[in-house]
Amino acid sequence: MPPHLGLVCITASTAVRYRTITRKRLLEHSLDGQRKLLDELYRSNIQVLDNALRYCEAEGIRLYRMPSSLFPFSDEDIGREVLAPLAATLARTGARALERGIRLVMHPDQFVVLSSDSAGVVENSVKILQMHADIMDLLAQPRTPWALLEIHGGKADRDDALVANIARLPDAIRCRLGLENDEYAYSASEIHAICLRTGVPMVFDAHHHIVHEKLDSYEDPSVGEMLDKARATWAVPEHQLVHISNGRTSFNDRQHSDLISTMPSSYARAPWIEIEAKSKEEAINGLAGWRAATG
């Protein structure tokens, strides 16, 4: 079966666009005013999420990464208070995704650093992860890596701290958690070793790998080898998720290009691929021929 290609957060067109709000603007209002603003924003973003699922269904896209800022400030008491009455609406949205076979995942932002040597940073990281897990629960998504929460390893050379902090995570987070290799702090082999220690699945990113290892081709044998090693960390191998992007100005440029012009041949056997390209659905459409050739 050809790989399923995933849309990341928004579309290049205006079809899928979410609202947000800054803390400064929110705090300009009274508590009641803040609740009203957040309620309007949350309801609007639920409608956009519904639209995104309809868009994915119409385009044959089976994987959708929801934005980490789907419900701003829902990691705080006021946000949780406003979001709670919307539980039934969110459950219906999540049920529709499951019925349509659309996989929902999230990628918390760079402030999540479970390997930090600062207790405060780790505490805040868990708080942010709990918000994402709560959203998945409200959407009635399974507590498995099907509803993946993808994060990076964080601070380098802190393997033991990362392993220990993952072990202490609440089930709603830990059962969905996946670790991704990056360009600097944690190589693919290092993240793989941590995944083996924690029982957390590995999200292999071929572009991060070639940048970290200074490789000149996705056909380097290590790309396919790491893809297969990563798959072995998934309890359900058919749910393995990987990332792909191309360098903007050169092959090893860490900045993402608009489209995907080069795919690793080994990715033909990857079941789920998030397309991390600037032009979003245009990049996915541009891969139709490649995908068809893998089937």
CSV table of N, CA and C in Angstrom, one decimal, residues 85-227:
chain,number,residue,atom,x,y,z
A,85,PRO,N,-16.7,23.2,28.6
A,85,PRO,CA,-18.0,23.0,28.1
A,85,PRO,C,-18.1,22.6,26.6
A,86,LEU,N,-17.0,22.7,26.0
A,86,LEU,CA,-16.9,22.3,24.6
A,86,LEU,C,-16.5,20.8,24.4
A,87,ALA,N,-16.5,20.1,25.4
A,87,ALA,CA,-16.1,18.7,25.4
A,87,ALA,C,-16.9,17.8,24.4
A,88,ALA,N,-18.2,18.0,24.5
A,88,ALA,CA,-19.1,17.2,23.6
A,88,ALA,C,-18.8,17.5,22.1
A,89,THR,N,-18.7,18.8,21.8
A,89,THR,CA,-18.4,19.2,20.5
A,89,THR,C,-17.1,18.6,20.0
A,90,LEU,N,-16.1,18.7,20.8
A,90,LEU,CA,-14.7,18.1,20.4
A,90,LEU,C,-14.8,16.6,20.3
A,91,ALA,N,-15.6,15.9,21.1
A,91,ALA,CA,-15.7,14.5,21.0
A,91,ALA,C,-16.3,14.1,19.7
A,92,ARG,N,-17.3,14.9,19.2
A,92,ARG,CA,-17.9,14.6,17.9
A,92,ARG,C,-16.9,14.8,16.8
A,93,THR,N,-16.1,15.9,16.9
A,93,THR,CA,-15.0,16.1,15.9
A,93,THR,C,-14.0,15.0,15.8
A,94,GLY,N,-13.6,14.5,17.0
A,94,GLY,CA,-12.6,13.4,17.0
A,94,GLY,C,-13.2,12.1,16.5
A,95,ALA,N,-14.5,11.9,16.8
A,95,ALA,CA,-15.2,10.7,16.3
A,95,ALA,C,-15.2,10.7,14.8
A,96,ARG,N,-15.5,11.9,14.2
A,96,ARG,CA,-15.6,12.0,12.8
A,96,ARG,C,-14.2,11.7,12.1
A,97,ALA,N,-13.1,12.1,12.8
A,97,ALA,CA,-11.8,11.8,12.3
A,97,ALA,C,-11.6,10.3,12.3
A,98,LEU,N,-11.9,9.7,13.4
A,98,LEU,CA,-11.7,8.2,13.5
A,98,LEU,C,-12.6,7.5,12.4
A,99,GLU,N,-13.8,7.9,12.3
A,99,GLU,CA,-14.7,7.3,11.3
A,99,GLU,C,-14.2,7.4,9.9
A,100,ARG,N,-13.6,8.6,9.6
A,100,ARG,CA,-13.1,8.8,8.2
A,100,ARG,C,-11.7,8.3,8.0
A,101,GLY,N,-11.1,7.7,9.1
A,101,GLY,CA,-9.8,7.1,8.9
A,101,GLY,C,-8.7,8.2,8.9
A,102,ILE,N,-8.9,9.4,9.4
A,102,ILE,CA,-7.9,10.4,9.4
A,102,ILE,C,-7.2,10.4,10.8
A,103,ARG,N,-5.9,10.3,10.7
A,103,ARG,CA,-5.1,10.2,11.9
A,103,ARG,C,-4.7,11.6,12.4
A,104,LEU,N,-4.9,11.9,13.6
A,104,LEU,CA,-4.6,13.2,14.2
A,104,LEU,C,-3.4,13.1,15.1
A,105,VAL,N,-2.4,14.0,14.9
A,105,VAL,CA,-1.2,14.0,15.7
A,105,VAL,C,-0.9,15.5,16.0
A,106,MET,N,0.0,15.6,17.0
A,106,MET,CA,0.4,17.0,17.4
A,106,MET,C,1.9,17.0,17.6
A,107,HIS,N,2.5,18.2,17.5
A,107,HIS,CA,3.9,18.4,17.7
A,107,HIS,C,4.1,19.6,18.6
A,108,PRO,N,4.2,19.4,19.9
A,108,PRO,CA,4.3,20.5,20.8
A,108,PRO,C,5.6,21.3,20.5
A,109,ASP,N,5.5,22.6,20.8
A,109,ASP,CA,6.6,23.6,20.4
A,109,ASP,C,7.9,23.4,21.1
A,110,GLN,N,8.9,24.2,20.7
A,110,GLN,CA,10.3,24.1,21.1
A,110,GLN,C,10.5,24.3,22.6
A,111,PHE,N,9.4,24.8,23.3
A,111,PHE,CA,9.6,25.1,24.7
A,111,PHE,C,9.5,23.8,25.6
A,112,VAL,N,9.1,22.7,24.9
A,112,VAL,CA,9.1,21.4,25.6
A,112,VAL,C,10.5,20.8,25.6
A,113,VAL,N,11.1,20.8,26.7
A,113,VAL,CA,12.5,20.2,26.9
A,113,VAL,C,12.5,19.4,28.1
A,114,LEU,N,12.2,18.1,28.0
A,114,LEU,CA,12.1,17.2,29.1
A,114,LEU,C,13.5,16.9,29.6
A,115,SER,N,14.6,17.1,28.8
A,115,SER,CA,15.9,16.8,29.3
A,115,SER,C,16.6,18.0,29.9
A,116,SER,N,15.9,19.1,30.1
A,116,SER,CA,16.5,20.3,30.7
A,116,SER,C,17.1,20.0,32.1
A,117,ASP,N,18.2,20.8,32.4
A,117,ASP,CA,18.7,20.7,33.8
A,117,ASP,C,18.0,21.7,34.7
A,118,SER,N,17.0,22.4,34.2
A,118,SER,CA,16.2,23.3,35.0
A,118,SER,C,14.9,22.6,35.4
A,119,ALA,N,14.6,22.4,36.7
A,119,ALA,CA,13.4,21.8,37.1
A,119,ALA,C,12.1,22.6,36.7
A,120,GLY,N,12.3,23.9,36.6
A,120,GLY,CA,11.2,24.7,36.2
A,120,GLY,C,10.8,24.5,34.7
A,121,VAL,N,11.9,24.3,33.9
A,121,VAL,CA,11.6,24.1,32.4
A,121,VAL,C,11.0,22.7,32.3
A,122,VAL,N,11.4,21.7,33.0
A,122,VAL,CA,10.8,20.4,32.9
A,122,VAL,C,9.3,20.5,33.3
A,123,GLU,N,9.1,21.2,34.4
A,123,GLU,CA,7.7,21.3,34.9
A,123,GLU,C,6.8,22.0,33.9
A,124,ASN,N,7.3,23.0,33.3
A,124,ASN,CA,6.5,23.7,32.3
A,124,ASN,C,6.4,22.8,31.0
A,125,SER,N,7.4,22.0,30.7
A,125,SER,CA,7.3,21.1,29.6
A,125,SER,C,6.1,20.1,29.8
A,126,VAL,N,6.1,19.6,31.0
A,126,VAL,CA,5.0,18.6,31.3
A,126,VAL,C,3.7,19.3,31.3
A,127,LYS,N,3.6,20.5,31.7
A,127,LYS,CA,2.4,21.3,31.7
A,127,LYS,C,1.9,21.4,30.2
A,128,ILE,N,2.8,21.8,29.3
A,128,ILE,CA,2.4,21.9,27.9
A,128,ILE,C,2.0,20.6,27.3
A,129,LEU,N,2.8,19.5,27.6
A,129,LEU,CA,2.4,18.2,27.1
A,129,LEU,C,1.0,17.8,27.6
A,130,GLN,N,0.7,18.1,28.9
A,130,GLN,CA,-0.6,17.7,29.4
A,130,GLN,C,-1.7,18.4,28.7
A,131,MET,N,-1.5,19.7,28.3
A,131,MET,CA,-2.5,20.4,27.5
A,131,MET,C,-2.7,19.6,26.2
A,132,HIS,N,-1.7,19.2,25.5
A,132,HIS,CA,-1.8,18.5,24.3
A,132,HIS,C,-2.5,17.1,24.5
A,133,ALA,N,-2.2,16.5,25.6
A,133,ALA,CA,-2.8,15.2,25.9
A,133,ALA,C,-4.3,15.4,26.2
A,134,ASP,N,-4.6,16.5,26.9
A,134,ASP,CA,-6.0,16.8,27.3
A,134,ASP,C,-6.8,17.1,26.0
A,135,ILE,N,-6.2,17.7,25.0
A,135,ILE,CA,-6.9,18.0,23.7
A,135,ILE,C,-7.2,16.6,23.1
A,136,MET,N,-6.2,15.8,23.0
A,136,MET,CA,-6.4,14.4,22.4
A,136,MET,C,-7.5,13.7,23.2
A,137,ASP,N,-7.5,13.8,24.5
A,137,ASP,CA,-8.6,13.1,25.3
A,137,ASP,C,-10.0,13.7,24.9
A,138,LEU,N,-10.0,15.0,24.9
A,138,LEU,CA,-11.3,15.7,24.5
A,138,LEU,C,-11.8,15.3,23.1
A,139,LEU,N,-10.8,15.0,22.2
A,139,LEU,CA,-11.2,14.6,20.9
A,139,LEU,C,-11.4,13.1,20.8
A,140,ALA,N,-11.4,12.4,22.0
A,140,ALA,CA,-11.7,11.0,22.1
A,140,ALA,C,-10.7,10.2,21.3
A,141,GLN,N,-9.4,10.6,21.2
A,141,GLN,CA,-8.4,9.9,20.5
A,141,GLN,C,-7.8,8.8,21.4
A,142,PRO,N,-7.3,7.7,20.9
A,142,PRO,CA,-6.8,6.6,21.7
A,142,PRO,C,-5.5,7.1,22.4
A,143,ARG,N,-5.3,6.5,23.6
A,143,ARG,CA,-4.1,6.7,24.3
A,143,ARG,C,-3.0,5.8,23.8
A,144,THR,N,-2.7,5.9,22.6
A,144,THR,CA,-1.6,5.2,21.9
A,144,THR,C,-0.9,6.1,20.9
A,145,PRO,N,0.2,5.6,20.4
A,145,PRO,CA,0.9,6.5,19.4
A,145,PRO,C,0.2,6.7,18.1
A,146,TRP,N,-1.0,6.1,17.9
A,146,TRP,CA,-1.8,6.5,16.8
A,146,TRP,C,-2.1,8.0,16.9
A,147,ALA,N,-2.4,8.5,18.1
A,147,ALA,CA,-2.6,9.9,18.4
A,147,ALA,C,-1.3,10.5,18.9
A,148,LEU,N,-0.3,10.6,18.1
A,148,LEU,CA,1.1,10.8,18.5
A,148,LEU,C,1.3,12.3,19.0
A,149,LEU,N,2.0,12.4,20.1
A,149,LEU,CA,2.6,13.7,20.5
A,149,LEU,C,4.1,13.6,20.3
A,150,GLU,N,4.6,14.3,19.3
A,150,GLU,CA,6.0,14.2,18.8
A,150,GLU,C,6.8,15.3,19.5
A,151,ILE,N,7.9,14.9,20.1
A,151,ILE,CA,8.8,15.9,20.6
A,151,ILE,C,10.3,15.6,20.3
A,152,HIS,N,11.2,16.5,20.4
A,152,HIS,CA,12.6,16.3,20.3
A,152,HIS,C,13.2,16.0,21.6
A,153,GLY,N,14.5,15.5,21.5
A,153,GLY,CA,15.2,15.1,22.8
A,153,GLY,C,15.5,16.3,23.7
A,154,GLY,N,15.7,17.5,23.1
A,154,GLY,CA,16.0,18.7,23.9
A,154,GLY,C,17.4,18.9,24.1
A,155,LYS,N,17.8,19.1,25.4
A,155,LYS,CA,19.2,19.5,25.7
A,155,LYS,C,20.1,18.3,25.5
A,156,ALA,N,21.2,18.5,24.8
A,156,ALA,CA,22.2,17.4,24.5
A,156,ALA,C,22.8,16.8,25.8
A,157,ASP,N,23.2,15.6,25.6
A,157,ASP,CA,24.0,14.9,26.7
A,157,ASP,C,23.2,14.8,28.0
A,158,ARG,N,21.9,14.7,27.9
A,158,ARG,CA,21.1,14.5,29.1
A,158,ARG,C,20.2,13.3,28.9
A,159,ASP,N,20.8,12.2,28.4
A,159,ASP,CA,20.0,11.0,28.1
A,159,ASP,C,19.3,10.5,29.4
A,160,ASP,N,20.0,10.3,30.5
A,160,ASP,CA,19.5,9.7,31.7
A,160,ASP,C,18.3,10.6,32.2
A,161,ALA,N,18.5,11.9,32.2
A,161,ALA,CA,17.4,12.8,32.7
A,161,ALA,C,16.2,12.7,31.8
A,162,LEU,N,16.4,12.6,30.5
A,162,LEU,CA,15.3,12.4,29.5
A,162,LEU,C,14.5,11.1,29.8
A,163,VAL,N,15.3,10.0,30.0
A,163,VAL,CA,14.7,8.7,30.2
A,163,VAL,C,13.9,8.8,31.6
A,164,ALA,N,14.5,9.4,32.6
A,164,ALA,CA,13.8,9.4,33.9
A,164,ALA,C,12.5,10.3,33.8
A,165,ASN,N,12.6,11.4,33.2
A,165,ASN,CA,11.4,12.3,33.1
A,165,ASN,C,10.3,11.7,32.3
A,166,ILE,N,10.6,11.0,31.2
A,166,ILE,CA,9.6,10.3,30.4
A,166,ILE,C,8.9,9.2,31.3
A,167,ALA,N,9.7,8.5,32.1
A,167,ALA,CA,9.1,7.5,33.0
A,167,ALA,C,8.1,8.1,34.0
A,168,ARG,N,8.3,9.3,34.3
A,168,ARG,CA,7.4,10.0,35.3
A,168,ARG,C,6.2,10.6,34.7
A,169,LEU,N,6.1,10.6,33.4
A,169,LEU,CA,4.9,11.3,32.7
A,169,LEU,C,3.6,10.6,33.0
A,170,PRO,N,2.5,11.4,33.1
A,170,PRO,CA,1.2,10.8,33.2
A,170,PRO,C,0.9,9.9,32.0
A,171,ASP,N,0.1,8.9,32.2
A,171,ASP,CA,-0.2,8.0,31.1
A,171,ASP,C,-0.8,8.6,29.9
A,172,ALA,N,-1.6,9.7,30.0
A,172,ALA,CA,-2.2,10.3,28.9
A,172,ALA,C,-1.2,10.9,27.9
A,173,ILE,N,0.0,11.3,28.5
A,173,ILE,CA,1.1,11.8,27.7
A,173,ILE,C,2.0,10.6,27.2
A,174,ARG,N,2.5,9.9,28.2
A,174,ARG,CA,3.5,8.9,27.9
A,174,ARG,C,3.0,7.8,26.8
A,175,CYS,N,1.7,7.5,26.9
A,175,CYS,CA,1.2,6.4,26.0
A,175,CYS,C,1.1,7.0,24.6
A,176,ARG,N,1.2,8.3,24.4
A,176,ARG,CA,1.1,8.9,23.0
A,176,ARG,C,2.4,9.4,22.5
A,177,LEU,N,3.4,9.4,23.4
A,177,LEU,CA,4.7,10.1,23.1
A,177,LEU,C,5.5,9.5,22.1
A,178,GLY,N,6.2,10.3,21.2
A,178,GLY,CA,7.1,9.8,20.2
A,178,GLY,C,8.3,10.8,20.3
A,179,LEU,N,9.5,10.3,20.1
A,179,LEU,CA,10.8,11.1,20.1
A,179,LEU,C,11.3,11.2,18.7
A,180,GLU,N,11.7,12.4,18.3
A,180,GLU,CA,12.2,12.6,16.9
A,180,GLU,C,13.7,13.0,17.0
A,181,ASN,N,14.5,12.5,16.1
A,181,ASN,CA,15.9,13.0,16.0
A,181,ASN,C,15.9,14.4,15.4
A,182,ASP,N,17.0,15.1,15.7
A,182,ASP,CA,17.2,16.5,15.2
A,182,ASP,C,18.5,16.7,14.6
A,183,GLU,N,18.8,17.9,14.2
A,183,GLU,CA,20.0,18.2,13.5
A,183,GLU,C,21.2,18.4,14.4
A,184,TYR,N,21.0,18.7,15.6
A,184,TYR,CA,22.1,19.1,16.5
A,184,TYR,C,22.3,18.3,17.8
A,185,ALA,N,21.3,18.3,18.6
A,185,ALA,CA,21.4,17.7,19.9
A,185,ALA,C,21.4,16.2,20.0
A,186,TYR,N,20.4,15.6,19.3
A,186,TYR,CA,20.3,14.1,19.3
A,186,TYR,C,20.2,13.5,17.9
A,187,SER,N,21.2,12.8,17.6
A,187,SER,CA,21.2,12.1,16.3
A,187,SER,C,20.2,11.0,16.2
A,188,ALA,N,20.0,10.5,15.0
A,188,ALA,CA,19.0,9.4,14.9
A,188,ALA,C,19.4,8.2,15.8
A,189,SER,N,20.7,7.8,15.8
A,189,SER,CA,21.1,6.7,16.6
A,189,SER,C,21.0,6.9,18.1
A,190,GLU,N,21.2,8.2,18.5
A,190,GLU,CA,21.1,8.5,19.9
A,190,GLU,C,19.6,8.5,20.3
A,191,ILE,N,18.7,9.1,19.5
A,191,ILE,CA,17.3,9.0,19.9
A,191,ILE,C,16.8,7.6,19.8
A,192,HIS,N,17.3,6.8,18.9
A,192,HIS,CA,16.9,5.4,18.8
A,192,HIS,C,17.2,4.7,20.1
A,193,ALA,N,18.4,4.9,20.6
A,193,ALA,CA,18.8,4.3,21.9
A,193,ALA,C,17.9,4.7,23.1
A,194,ILE,N,17.5,6.0,23.1
A,194,ILE,CA,16.6,6.4,24.1
A,194,ILE,C,15.3,5.8,24.0
A,195,CYS,N,14.8,5.7,22.8
A,195,CYS,CA,13.5,5.0,22.5
A,195,CYS,C,13.5,3.6,23.0
A,196,LEU,N,14.6,2.9,22.8
A,196,LEU,CA,14.7,1.5,23.3
A,196,LEU,C,14.7,1.5,24.8
A,197,ARG,N,15.3,2.5,25.5
A,197,ARG,CA,15.3,2.5,26.9
A,197,ARG,C,13.9,2.9,27.5
A,198,THR,N,13.2,3.7,26.8
A,198,THR,CA,11.9,4.2,27.4
A,198,THR,C,10.7,3.5,26.9
A,199,GLY,N,10.8,2.7,25.8
A,199,GLY,CA,9.6,2.1,25.2
A,199,GLY,C,8.8,3.0,24.4
A,200,VAL,N,9.4,4.2,24.0
A,200,VAL,CA,8.7,5.2,23.3
A,200,VAL,C,9.1,5.0,21.8
A,201,PRO,N,8.1,5.2,20.9
A,201,PRO,CA,8.4,5.0,19.4
A,201,PRO,C,9.3,6.1,18.9
A,202,MET,N,10.1,5.8,17.9
A,202,MET,CA,10.9,6.8,17.3
A,202,MET,C,10.3,7.4,16.0
A,203,VAL,N,10.3,8.7,15.9
A,203,VAL,CA,9.9,9.4,14.7
A,203,VAL,C,11.1,9.8,13.9
A,204,PHE,N,11.4,9.0,12.8
A,204,PHE,CA,12.6,9.3,12.1
A,204,PHE,C,12.4,10.4,11.1
A,205,ASP,N,13.3,11.4,11.1
A,205,ASP,CA,13.3,12.5,10.1
A,205,ASP,C,14.6,12.4,9.3
A,206,ALA,N,14.4,12.0,8.0
A,206,ALA,CA,15.5,11.8,7.1
A,206,ALA,C,16.3,13.1,6.9
A,207,HIS,N,15.6,14.2,6.8
A,207,HIS,CA,16.4,15.5,6.6
A,207,HIS,C,17.2,15.9,7.8
A,208,HIS,N,16.7,15.8,9.0
A,208,HIS,CA,17.5,16.0,10.2
A,208,HIS,C,18.7,15.1,10.2
A,209,HIS,N,18.5,13.9,9.8
A,209,HIS,CA,19.6,12.9,9.8
A,209,HIS,C,20.7,13.3,8.8
A,210,ILE,N,20.4,13.6,7.6
A,210,ILE,CA,21.4,13.9,6.7
A,210,ILE,C,22.1,15.2,7.0
A,211,VAL,N,21.4,16.2,7.7
A,211,VAL,CA,22.1,17.4,8.1
A,211,VAL,C,23.0,17.1,9.3
A,212,HIS,N,22.6,16.3,10.2
A,212,HIS,CA,23.4,16.0,11.4
A,212,HIS,C,24.6,15.2,11.0
A,213,GLU,N,24.5,14.3,10.1
A,213,GLU,CA,25.6,13.4,9.7
A,213,GLU,C,26.4,14.0,8.5
A,214,LYS,N,25.9,15.1,8.0
A,214,LYS,CA,26.6,15.8,6.8
A,214,LYS,C,26.7,14.8,5.6
A,215,LEU,N,25.6,14.2,5.3
A,215,LEU,CA,25.5,13.3,4.2
A,215,LEU,C,25.1,14.0,2.9
A,216,ASP,N,25.4,13.4,1.8
A,216,ASP,CA,25.2,14.1,0.5
A,216,ASP,C,24.1,13.5,-0.3
A,217,SER,N,23.3,12.5,0.3
A,217,SER,CA,22.3,11.8,-0.4
A,217,SER,C,21.3,11.1,0.6
A,218,TYR,N,20.0,11.1,0.2
A,218,TYR,CA,19.1,10.3,1.0
A,218,TYR,C,19.3,8.9,0.7
A,219,GLU,N,20.1,8.5,-0.3
A,219,GLU,CA,20.4,7.1,-0.6
A,219,GLU,C,21.5,6.5,0.2
A,220,ASP,N,22.1,7.4,1.1
A,220,ASP,CA,23.1,6.8,2.0
A,220,ASP,C,22.5,5.6,2.8
A,221,PRO,N,23.2,4.5,2.9
A,221,PRO,CA,22.6,3.3,3.5
A,221,PRO,C,22.0,3.5,4.9
A,222,SER,N,22.6,4.5,5.6
A,222,SER,CA,22.1,4.8,7.0
A,222,SER,C,20.7,5.3,7.0
A,223,VAL,N,20.2,5.9,5.9
A,223,VAL,CA,18.8,6.4,5.9
A,223,VAL,C,17.8,5.2,6.0
A,224,GLY,N,18.0,4.2,5.1
A,224,GLY,CA,17.1,3.1,5.2
A,224,GLY,C,17.3,2.3,6.4
A,225,GLU,N,18.6,2.2,6.9
A,225,GLU,CA,18.8,1.4,8.2
A,225,GLU,C,18.1,2.1,9.3
A,226,MET,N,18.2,3.4,9.4
A,226,MET,CA,17.5,4.1,10.6
A,226,MET,C,16.0,4.0,10.4
A,227,LEU,N,15.5,4.0,9.2
A,227,LEU,CA,14.1,3.9,9.0
A,227,LEU,C,13.6,2.5,9.6
